[in-house]
Coordinates of C-alpha atoms in Angstrom, one line a residue:
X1 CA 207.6 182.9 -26.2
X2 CA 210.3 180.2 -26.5
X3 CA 212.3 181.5 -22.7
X4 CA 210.2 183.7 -20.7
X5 CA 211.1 184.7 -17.0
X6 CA 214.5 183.9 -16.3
X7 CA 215.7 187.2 -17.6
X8 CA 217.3 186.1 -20.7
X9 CA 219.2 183.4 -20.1
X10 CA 217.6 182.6 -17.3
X11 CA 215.4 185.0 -19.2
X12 CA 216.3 182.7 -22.5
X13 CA 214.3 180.2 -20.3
X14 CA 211.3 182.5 -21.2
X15 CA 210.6 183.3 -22.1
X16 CA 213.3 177.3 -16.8
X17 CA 198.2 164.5 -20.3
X18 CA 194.1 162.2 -28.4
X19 CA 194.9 158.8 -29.7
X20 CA 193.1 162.1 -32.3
X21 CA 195.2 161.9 -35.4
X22 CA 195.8 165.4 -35.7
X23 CA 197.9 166.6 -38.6
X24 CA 201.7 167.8 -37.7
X25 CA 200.9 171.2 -38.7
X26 CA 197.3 172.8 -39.8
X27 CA 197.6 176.0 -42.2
X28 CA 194.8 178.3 -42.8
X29 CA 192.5 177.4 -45.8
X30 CA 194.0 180.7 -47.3
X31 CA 197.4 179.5 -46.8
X32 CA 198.8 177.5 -50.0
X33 CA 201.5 180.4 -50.7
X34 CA 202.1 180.4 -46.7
X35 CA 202.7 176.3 -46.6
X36 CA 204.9 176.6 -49.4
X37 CA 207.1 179.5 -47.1
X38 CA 207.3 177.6 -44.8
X39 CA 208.8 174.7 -46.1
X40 CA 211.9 176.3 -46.1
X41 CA 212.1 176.4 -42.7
X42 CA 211.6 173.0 -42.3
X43 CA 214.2 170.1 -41.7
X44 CA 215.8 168.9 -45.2
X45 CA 216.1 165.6 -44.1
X46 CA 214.9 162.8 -42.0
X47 CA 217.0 161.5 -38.7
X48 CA 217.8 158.4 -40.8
X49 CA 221.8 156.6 -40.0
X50 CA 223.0 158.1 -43.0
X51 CA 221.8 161.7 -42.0
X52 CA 222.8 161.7 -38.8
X53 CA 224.5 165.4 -37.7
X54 CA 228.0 164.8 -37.8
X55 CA 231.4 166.7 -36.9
X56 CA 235.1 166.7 -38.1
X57 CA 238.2 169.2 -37.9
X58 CA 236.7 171.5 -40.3
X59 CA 232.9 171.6 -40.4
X60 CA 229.9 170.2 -38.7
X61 CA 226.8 168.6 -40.8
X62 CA 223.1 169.3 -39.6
X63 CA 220.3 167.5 -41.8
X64 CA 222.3 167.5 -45.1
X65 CA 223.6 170.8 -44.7
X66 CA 227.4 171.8 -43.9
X67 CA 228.4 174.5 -41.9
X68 CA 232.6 175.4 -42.2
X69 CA 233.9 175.0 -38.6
X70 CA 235.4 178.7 -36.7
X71 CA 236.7 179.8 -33.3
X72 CA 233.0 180.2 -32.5
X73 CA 232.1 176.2 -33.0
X74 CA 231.4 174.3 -29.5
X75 CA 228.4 172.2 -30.1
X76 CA 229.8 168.4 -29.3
X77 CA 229.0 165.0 -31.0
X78 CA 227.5 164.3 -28.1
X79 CA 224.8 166.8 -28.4
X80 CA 224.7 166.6 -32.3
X81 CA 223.4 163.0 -31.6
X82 CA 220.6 164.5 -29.8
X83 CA 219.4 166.5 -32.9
X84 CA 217.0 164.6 -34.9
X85 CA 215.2 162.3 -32.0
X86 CA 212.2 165.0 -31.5
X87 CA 211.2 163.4 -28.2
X88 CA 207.7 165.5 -28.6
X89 CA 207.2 163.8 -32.0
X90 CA 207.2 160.0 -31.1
X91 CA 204.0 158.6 -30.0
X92 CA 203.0 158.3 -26.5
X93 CA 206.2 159.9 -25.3
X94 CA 205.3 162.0 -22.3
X95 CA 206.2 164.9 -23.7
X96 CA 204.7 164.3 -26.7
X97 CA 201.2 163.8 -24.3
X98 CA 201.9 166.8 -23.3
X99 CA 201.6 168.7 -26.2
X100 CA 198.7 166.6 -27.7
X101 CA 196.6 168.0 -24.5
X102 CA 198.0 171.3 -25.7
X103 CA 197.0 170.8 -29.3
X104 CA 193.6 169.1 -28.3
X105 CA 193.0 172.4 -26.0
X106 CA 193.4 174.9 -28.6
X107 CA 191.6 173.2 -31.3
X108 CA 188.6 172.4 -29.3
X109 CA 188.8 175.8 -28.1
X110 CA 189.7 178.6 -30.8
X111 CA 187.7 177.6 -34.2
X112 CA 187.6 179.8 -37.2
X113 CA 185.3 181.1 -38.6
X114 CA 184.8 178.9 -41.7
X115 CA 184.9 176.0 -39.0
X116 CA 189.1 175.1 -38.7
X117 CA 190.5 175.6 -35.9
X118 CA 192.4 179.1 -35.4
X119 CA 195.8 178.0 -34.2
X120 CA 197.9 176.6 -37.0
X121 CA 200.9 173.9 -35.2
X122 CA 204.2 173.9 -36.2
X123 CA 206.2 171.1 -34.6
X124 CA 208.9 170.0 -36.8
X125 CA 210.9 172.9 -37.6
X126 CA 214.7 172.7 -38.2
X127 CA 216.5 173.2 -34.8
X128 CA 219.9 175.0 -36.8
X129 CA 218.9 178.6 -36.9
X130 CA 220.9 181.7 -37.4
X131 CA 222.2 183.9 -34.8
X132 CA 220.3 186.4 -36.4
X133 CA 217.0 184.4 -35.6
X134 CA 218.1 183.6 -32.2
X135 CA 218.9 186.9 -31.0
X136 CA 218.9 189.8 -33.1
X137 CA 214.7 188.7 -34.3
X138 CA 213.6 189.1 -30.8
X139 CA 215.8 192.8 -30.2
X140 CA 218.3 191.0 -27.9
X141 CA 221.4 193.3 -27.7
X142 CA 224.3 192.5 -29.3
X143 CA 226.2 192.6 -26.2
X144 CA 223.5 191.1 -24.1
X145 CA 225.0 188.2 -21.6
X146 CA 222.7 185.4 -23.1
X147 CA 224.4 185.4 -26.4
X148 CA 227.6 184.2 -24.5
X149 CA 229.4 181.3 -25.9
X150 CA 229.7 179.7 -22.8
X151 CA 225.7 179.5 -22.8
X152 CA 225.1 177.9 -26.4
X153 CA 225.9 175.7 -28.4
X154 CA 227.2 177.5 -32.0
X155 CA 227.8 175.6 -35.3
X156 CA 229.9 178.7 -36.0
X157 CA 229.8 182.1 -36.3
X158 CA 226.5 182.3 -38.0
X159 CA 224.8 179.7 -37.1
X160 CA 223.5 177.9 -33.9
X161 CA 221.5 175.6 -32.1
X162 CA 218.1 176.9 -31.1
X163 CA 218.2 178.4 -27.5
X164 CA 214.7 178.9 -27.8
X165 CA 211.5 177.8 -30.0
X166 CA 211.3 181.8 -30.6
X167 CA 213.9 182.4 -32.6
X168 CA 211.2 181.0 -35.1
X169 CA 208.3 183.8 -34.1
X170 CA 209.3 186.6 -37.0
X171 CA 209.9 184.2 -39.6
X172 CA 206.0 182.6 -39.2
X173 CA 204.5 186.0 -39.0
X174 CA 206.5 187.1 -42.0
X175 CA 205.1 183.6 -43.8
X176 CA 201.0 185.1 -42.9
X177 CA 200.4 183.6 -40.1
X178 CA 198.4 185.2 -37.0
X179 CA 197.4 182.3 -34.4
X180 CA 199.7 179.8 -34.0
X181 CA 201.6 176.7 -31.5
X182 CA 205.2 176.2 -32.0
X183 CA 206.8 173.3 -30.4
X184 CA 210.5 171.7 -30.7
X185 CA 214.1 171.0 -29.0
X186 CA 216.2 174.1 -27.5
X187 CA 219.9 173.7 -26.8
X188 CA 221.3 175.5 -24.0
X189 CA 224.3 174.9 -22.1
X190 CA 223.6 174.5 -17.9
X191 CA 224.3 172.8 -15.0
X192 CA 224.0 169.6 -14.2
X193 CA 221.3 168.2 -11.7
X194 CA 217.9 166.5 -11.9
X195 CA 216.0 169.1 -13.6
X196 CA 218.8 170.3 -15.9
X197 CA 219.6 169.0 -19.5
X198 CA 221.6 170.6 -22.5
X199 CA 218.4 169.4 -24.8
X200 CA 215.0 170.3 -23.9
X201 CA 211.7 171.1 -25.4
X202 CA 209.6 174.4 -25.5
X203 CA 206.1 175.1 -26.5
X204 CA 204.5 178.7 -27.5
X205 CA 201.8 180.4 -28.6
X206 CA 201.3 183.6 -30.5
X207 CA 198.2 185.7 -31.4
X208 CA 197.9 188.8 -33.5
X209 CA 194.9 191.3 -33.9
X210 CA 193.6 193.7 -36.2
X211 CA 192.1 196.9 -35.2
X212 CA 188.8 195.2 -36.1
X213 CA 189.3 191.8 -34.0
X214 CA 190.6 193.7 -31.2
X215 CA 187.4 196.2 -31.0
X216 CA 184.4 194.0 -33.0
X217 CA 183.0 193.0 -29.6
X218 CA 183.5 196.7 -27.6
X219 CA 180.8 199.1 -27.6
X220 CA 181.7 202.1 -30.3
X221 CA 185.1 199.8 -30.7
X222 CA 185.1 201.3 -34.5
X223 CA 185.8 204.5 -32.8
X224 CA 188.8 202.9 -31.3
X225 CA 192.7 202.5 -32.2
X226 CA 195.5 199.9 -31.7
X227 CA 197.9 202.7 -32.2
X228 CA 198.6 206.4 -31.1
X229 CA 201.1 209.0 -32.5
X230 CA 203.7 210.5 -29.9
X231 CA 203.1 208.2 -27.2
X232 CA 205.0 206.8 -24.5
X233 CA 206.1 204.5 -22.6
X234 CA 205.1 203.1 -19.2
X235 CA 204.9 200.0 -17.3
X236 CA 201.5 199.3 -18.4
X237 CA 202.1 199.9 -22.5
X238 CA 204.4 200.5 -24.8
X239 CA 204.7 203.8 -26.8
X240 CA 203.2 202.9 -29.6
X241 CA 200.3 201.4 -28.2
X242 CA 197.0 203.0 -27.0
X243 CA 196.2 201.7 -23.2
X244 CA 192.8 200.7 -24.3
X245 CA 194.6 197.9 -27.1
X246 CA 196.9 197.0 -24.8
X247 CA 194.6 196.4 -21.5
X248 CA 192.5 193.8 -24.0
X249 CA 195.4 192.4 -25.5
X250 CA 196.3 191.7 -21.9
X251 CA 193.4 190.1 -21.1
X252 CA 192.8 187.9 -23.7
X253 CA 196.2 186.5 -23.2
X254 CA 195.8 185.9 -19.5
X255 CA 192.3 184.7 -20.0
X256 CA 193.9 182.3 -22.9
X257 CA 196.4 180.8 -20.1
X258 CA 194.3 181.0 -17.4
X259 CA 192.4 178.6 -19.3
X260 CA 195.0 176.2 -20.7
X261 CA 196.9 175.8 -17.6
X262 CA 193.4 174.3 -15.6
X263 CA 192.9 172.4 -18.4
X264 CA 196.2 170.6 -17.7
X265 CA 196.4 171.1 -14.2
X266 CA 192.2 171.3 -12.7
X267 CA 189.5 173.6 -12.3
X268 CA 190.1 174.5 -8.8
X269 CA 193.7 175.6 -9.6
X270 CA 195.2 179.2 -7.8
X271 CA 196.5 181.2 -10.6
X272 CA 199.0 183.9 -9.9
X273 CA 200.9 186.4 -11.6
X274 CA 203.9 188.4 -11.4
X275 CA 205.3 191.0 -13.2
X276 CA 208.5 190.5 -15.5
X277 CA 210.9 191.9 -18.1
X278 CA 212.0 190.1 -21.3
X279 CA 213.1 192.1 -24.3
X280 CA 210.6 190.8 -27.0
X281 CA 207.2 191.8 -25.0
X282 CA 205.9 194.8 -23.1
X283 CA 204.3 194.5 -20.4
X284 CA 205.7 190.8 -19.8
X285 CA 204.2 188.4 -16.9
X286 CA 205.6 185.5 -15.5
X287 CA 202.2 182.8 -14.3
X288 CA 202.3 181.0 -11.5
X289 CA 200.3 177.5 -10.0
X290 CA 199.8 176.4 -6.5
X291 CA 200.5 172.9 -6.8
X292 CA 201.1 170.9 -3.7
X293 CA 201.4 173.9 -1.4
X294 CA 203.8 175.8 -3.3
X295 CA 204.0 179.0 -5.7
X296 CA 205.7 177.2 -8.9
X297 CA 206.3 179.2 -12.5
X298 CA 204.9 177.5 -15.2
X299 CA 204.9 180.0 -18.1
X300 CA 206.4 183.6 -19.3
X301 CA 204.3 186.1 -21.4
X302 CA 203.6 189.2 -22.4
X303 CA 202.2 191.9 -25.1
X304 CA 204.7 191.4 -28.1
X305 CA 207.1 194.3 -28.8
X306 CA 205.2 196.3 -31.9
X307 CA 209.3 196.7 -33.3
X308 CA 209.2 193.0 -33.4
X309 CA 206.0 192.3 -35.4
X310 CA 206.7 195.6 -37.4
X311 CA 209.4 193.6 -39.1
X312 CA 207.8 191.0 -39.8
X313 CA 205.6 192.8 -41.9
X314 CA 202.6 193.0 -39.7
X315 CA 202.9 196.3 -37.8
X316 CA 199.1 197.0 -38.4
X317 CA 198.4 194.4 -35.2
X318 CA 199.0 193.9 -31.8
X319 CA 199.6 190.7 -30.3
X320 CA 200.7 188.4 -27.8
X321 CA 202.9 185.8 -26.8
X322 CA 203.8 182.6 -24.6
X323 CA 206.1 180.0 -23.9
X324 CA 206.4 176.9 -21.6
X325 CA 208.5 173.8 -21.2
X326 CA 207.4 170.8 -21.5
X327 CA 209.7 168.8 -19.3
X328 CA 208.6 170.7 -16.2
X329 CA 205.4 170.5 -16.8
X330 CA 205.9 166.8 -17.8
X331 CA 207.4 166.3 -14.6
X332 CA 204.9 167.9 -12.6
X333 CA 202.3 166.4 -14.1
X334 CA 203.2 163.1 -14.4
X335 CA 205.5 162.8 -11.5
X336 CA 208.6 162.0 -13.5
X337 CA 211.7 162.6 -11.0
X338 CA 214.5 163.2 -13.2
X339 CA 214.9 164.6 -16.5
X340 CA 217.2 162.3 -17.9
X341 CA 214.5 159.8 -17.7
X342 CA 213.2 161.5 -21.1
X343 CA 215.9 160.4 -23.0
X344 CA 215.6 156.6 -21.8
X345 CA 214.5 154.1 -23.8
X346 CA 214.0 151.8 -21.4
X347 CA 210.5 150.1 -21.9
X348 CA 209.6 149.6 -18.4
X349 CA 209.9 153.9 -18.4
X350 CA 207.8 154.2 -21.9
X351 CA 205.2 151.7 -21.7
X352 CA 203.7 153.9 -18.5
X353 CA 202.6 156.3 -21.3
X354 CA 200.9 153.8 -23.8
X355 CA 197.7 155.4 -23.4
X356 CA 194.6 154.5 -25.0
X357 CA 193.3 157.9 -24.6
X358 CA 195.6 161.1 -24.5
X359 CA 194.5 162.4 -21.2
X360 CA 193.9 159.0 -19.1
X361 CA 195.2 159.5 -15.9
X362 CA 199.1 158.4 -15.3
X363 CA 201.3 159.1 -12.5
X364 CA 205.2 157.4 -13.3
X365 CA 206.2 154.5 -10.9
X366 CA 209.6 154.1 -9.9
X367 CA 210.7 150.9 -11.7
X368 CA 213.7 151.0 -9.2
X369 CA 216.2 153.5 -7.8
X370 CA 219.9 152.2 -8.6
X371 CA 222.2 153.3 -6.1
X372 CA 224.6 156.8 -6.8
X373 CA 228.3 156.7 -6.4
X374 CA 229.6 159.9 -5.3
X375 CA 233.8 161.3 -6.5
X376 CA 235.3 164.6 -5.5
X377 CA 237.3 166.3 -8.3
X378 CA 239.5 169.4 -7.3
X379 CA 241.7 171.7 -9.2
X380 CA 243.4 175.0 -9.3
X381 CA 241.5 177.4 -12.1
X382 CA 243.6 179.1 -15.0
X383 CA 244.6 182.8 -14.8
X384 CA 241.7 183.3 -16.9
X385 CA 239.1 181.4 -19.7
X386 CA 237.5 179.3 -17.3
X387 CA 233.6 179.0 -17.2
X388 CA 231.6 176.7 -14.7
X389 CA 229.3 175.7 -17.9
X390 CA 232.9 174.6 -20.2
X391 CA 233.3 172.0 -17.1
X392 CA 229.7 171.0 -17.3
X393 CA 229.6 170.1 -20.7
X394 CA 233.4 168.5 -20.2
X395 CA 231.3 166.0 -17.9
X396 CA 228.4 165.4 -20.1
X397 CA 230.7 164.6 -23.4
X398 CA 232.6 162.5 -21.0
X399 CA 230.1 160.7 -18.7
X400 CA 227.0 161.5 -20.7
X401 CA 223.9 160.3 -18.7
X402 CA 225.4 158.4 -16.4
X403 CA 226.2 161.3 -14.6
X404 CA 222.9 162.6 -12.1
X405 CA 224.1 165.7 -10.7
X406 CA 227.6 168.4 -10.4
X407 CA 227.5 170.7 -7.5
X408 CA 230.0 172.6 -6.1
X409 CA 231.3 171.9 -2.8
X410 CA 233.9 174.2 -2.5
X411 CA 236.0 176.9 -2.8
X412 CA 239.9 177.8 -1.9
X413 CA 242.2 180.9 -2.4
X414 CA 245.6 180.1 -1.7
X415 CA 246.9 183.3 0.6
X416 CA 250.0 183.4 -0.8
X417 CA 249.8 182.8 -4.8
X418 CA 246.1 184.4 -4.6
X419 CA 245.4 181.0 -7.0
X420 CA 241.7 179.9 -6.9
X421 CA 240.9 176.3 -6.9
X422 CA 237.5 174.2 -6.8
X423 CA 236.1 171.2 -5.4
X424 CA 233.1 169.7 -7.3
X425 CA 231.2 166.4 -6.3
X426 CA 230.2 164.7 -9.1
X427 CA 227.0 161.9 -8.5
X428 CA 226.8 159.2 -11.1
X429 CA 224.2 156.8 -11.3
X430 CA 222.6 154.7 -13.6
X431 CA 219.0 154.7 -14.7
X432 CA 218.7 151.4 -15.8
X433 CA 221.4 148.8 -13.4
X434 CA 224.0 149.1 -10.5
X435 CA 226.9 151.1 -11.8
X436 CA 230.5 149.8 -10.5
X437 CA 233.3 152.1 -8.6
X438 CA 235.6 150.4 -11.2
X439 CA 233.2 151.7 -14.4
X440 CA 233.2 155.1 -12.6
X441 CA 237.1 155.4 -11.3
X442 CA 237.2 155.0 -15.4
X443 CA 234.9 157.6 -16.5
X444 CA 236.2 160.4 -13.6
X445 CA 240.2 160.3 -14.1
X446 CA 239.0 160.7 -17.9
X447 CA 237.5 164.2 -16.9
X448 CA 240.2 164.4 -14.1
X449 CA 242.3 164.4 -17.6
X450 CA 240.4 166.2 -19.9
X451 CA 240.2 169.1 -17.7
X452 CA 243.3 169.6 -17.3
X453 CA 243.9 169.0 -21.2
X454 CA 241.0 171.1 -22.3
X455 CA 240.4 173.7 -19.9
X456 CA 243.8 174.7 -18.5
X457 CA 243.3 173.5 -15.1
X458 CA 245.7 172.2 -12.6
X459 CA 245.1 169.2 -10.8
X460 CA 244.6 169.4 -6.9
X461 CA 243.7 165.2 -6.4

């Protein structure tokens, strides 16, 4: 599922290489009245100048559509302009290799049988969702910490940026459908270093059973039940569920990864995998690879929750879910150092991934490795308000890519005024040439300003 294993905001990180013309999204022979569902939750517009999202004083404008401006609106123009470029759409991107291996994998792999493939893919899906979708879809708490408006970016009250590709999971099972790959752009406000970005991209995977899928290859399965009355629940099942549905549920889905993750990473690949909590599957598991000596998560999953795909009008089946990002396994993969490398556009970055063939071999060389100019900002923090992730994105709209990494350096009480103040170190450098101290003196007393402006803070320089 879209941000497995990070517990939800961490655990909303659930769960942080075809030239084969495969169509954008396949839909089960059967599926006419499902295609023509879907299509509502498909983007209303193409990314063209005169669609581009757009923001004023009273409302912000997403693919056509307006949504009135409240006290809950914090998405940025300089994240709206981010919306629309679908970095896992465009040709030869490495993210979009990426998913193409995924794609290629489960068509090869899970066929129909009248022949289609089994997985149906669903990659251009509207990134505006509501908050109802995002959250309350997958039985996220109303009060639970993830939903914080310091962590996403909201249009308004109602309606957000996806934090995850899941917010889309109830909506596609309500449309019919039982196997399917959903892959898009998430929005999450974070920190700020080489393998952190506001806008990245999430794949997942979700399979449903019938009784009679489940059971059809178990001896006496027709004897056999996905469900039990007055159950309960444990750490291996939910209540609902009978152990027996659950345990084959489990390993299909684990068999399903174990076998995606060597096709992307090797044969002789150590799989592990750790137990984990999310609240939209039980029992949940967290996979990790050994990949160049060390234990490193690539994936979250788990059994879905029967309350989730009870309201989406399937509660006669059992089924699992998964969900990856494609940026770190992009990275991994491909050896790509730094995230914001993605976004460049840069052709001595994007012509390393004109492939003639999805999965020839590619490893990223360093084109060259412009020196970073380092500036200390200090201040004292307001009586209250103040969030670590309002400064980041106050750097981001400000310095935008030219800034590589924020950490923070340190920390001061004053003993007599108990005041709390903080020094951060702010690294800029440019991907592409040799940034000046001039250019950056400019960008840094424009934060040095703006923080003090927009965040209440008092200046300590």
């Amino acid at each position: 599922m879209g941000s497995y294993c990070r517990t939800l905001h961490k655990s909303l990180h659930l769960l942080k290489p075809v030239t084969f013309a495969w169509p954008v999204t396949r839909v089960p022979s059967s599926g006419l009245i499902v295609a023509q569902r879907l299509n509502q939750c498909r983007r209303t517009s193409t990314h063209s100048p005169s669609s581009q999202p757009q923001i004023n004083d009273s409302s912000v404008e997403v693919f056509g559509r307006v949504y009135p401006r409240d006290d809950m609106t914090n998405v940025t123009p300089k994240i709206l302009s981010m919306v629309g470029r679908d970095l896992h759409n465009q040709s030869h991107h490495p993210l979009w290799l990426i998913k193409e291996r995924i794609k290629d994998h489960f068509y090869r792999s899970y066929i129909s049988r009248s022949g289609n493939p089994l997985f149906s893919v669903h990659d251009n899906l509207s990134p505006v969702v509501t908050v109802e979708q995002n959250f309350d879809s997958l039985l996220i708490p109303a009060d639970h910490p993830s939903r914080k408006k310091g962590d996403n970016y909201y249009l308004n009250r109602t309606h957000m940026l996806r934090a995850h590709t899941s917010a889309h999971q109830k909506e596609l099972v309500r449309a019919g459908l039982d196997c399917f790959l959903l892959a898009g752009d998430v929005y999450r406000r974070d920190e700020i270093d080489s393998s952190h970005y506001p806008v990245f991209h999430q794949m997942e995977g979700v399979r449903l059973f019938s009784n009679h899928e489940l059971f059809a290859r178990v001896e006496n399965g027709e004897d056999l039940s996905l469900f039990e009355d007055s159950g309960r629940r444990t750490p291996q099942k939910q209540e609902t569920h009978t152990l027996e549905a659950v345990k084959l549920v489990e390993f299909n889905l684990k068999q399903t990864l174990t076998r995606l993750v060597r096709h992307l990473f090797g044969e002789e690949l150590e799989i592990r995998w750790v137990e984990c909590y999310f609240p939209f599957t039980h029992p949940s598991f967290e996979m990790e690879v050994r990949f160049q000596g060390d234990w490193m998560e690539v994936l979250g999953c788990g059994v879905m929750e029967h309350e989730l795909v009870h309201s989406a009008g399937a509660g006669n089946k059992i089924g699992w879910a998964f969900g990856l990002g494609l940026e770190r396994l992009a990275m991994v993969l491909f050896g790509i150092p730094d995230i914001r490398l993605f976004w460049s556009q840069d052709e001595r970055f994007l012509r390393q991934f004109h492939l003639s063939n999805i999965y020839d071999p590619v490893i990223f060389k360093k084109f060259s490795k412009y020196p970073s100019l380092l500036n200390n900002i200090s201040f004292w923090l307001p009586a209250e308000g103040y969030t670590e992730n309002d400064f980041y994105e106050l750097v981001r709209t400000i310095g935008g890519d030219l800034v590589e990494k924020v950490t923070l350096v340190d920390q001061f009480t004053h003993p007599k005024t108990k005041k709390m103040s903080h020094c951060y170190q702010i690294v800029y450098q440019h991907m592409e040439r040799t940034l000046t101290q001039e250019e950056v003196q400019v960008i840094h007393q424009a934060i040095e300003q703006a923080a003090e402006r927009e965040l209440g803070v008092q200046g300590r320089y």
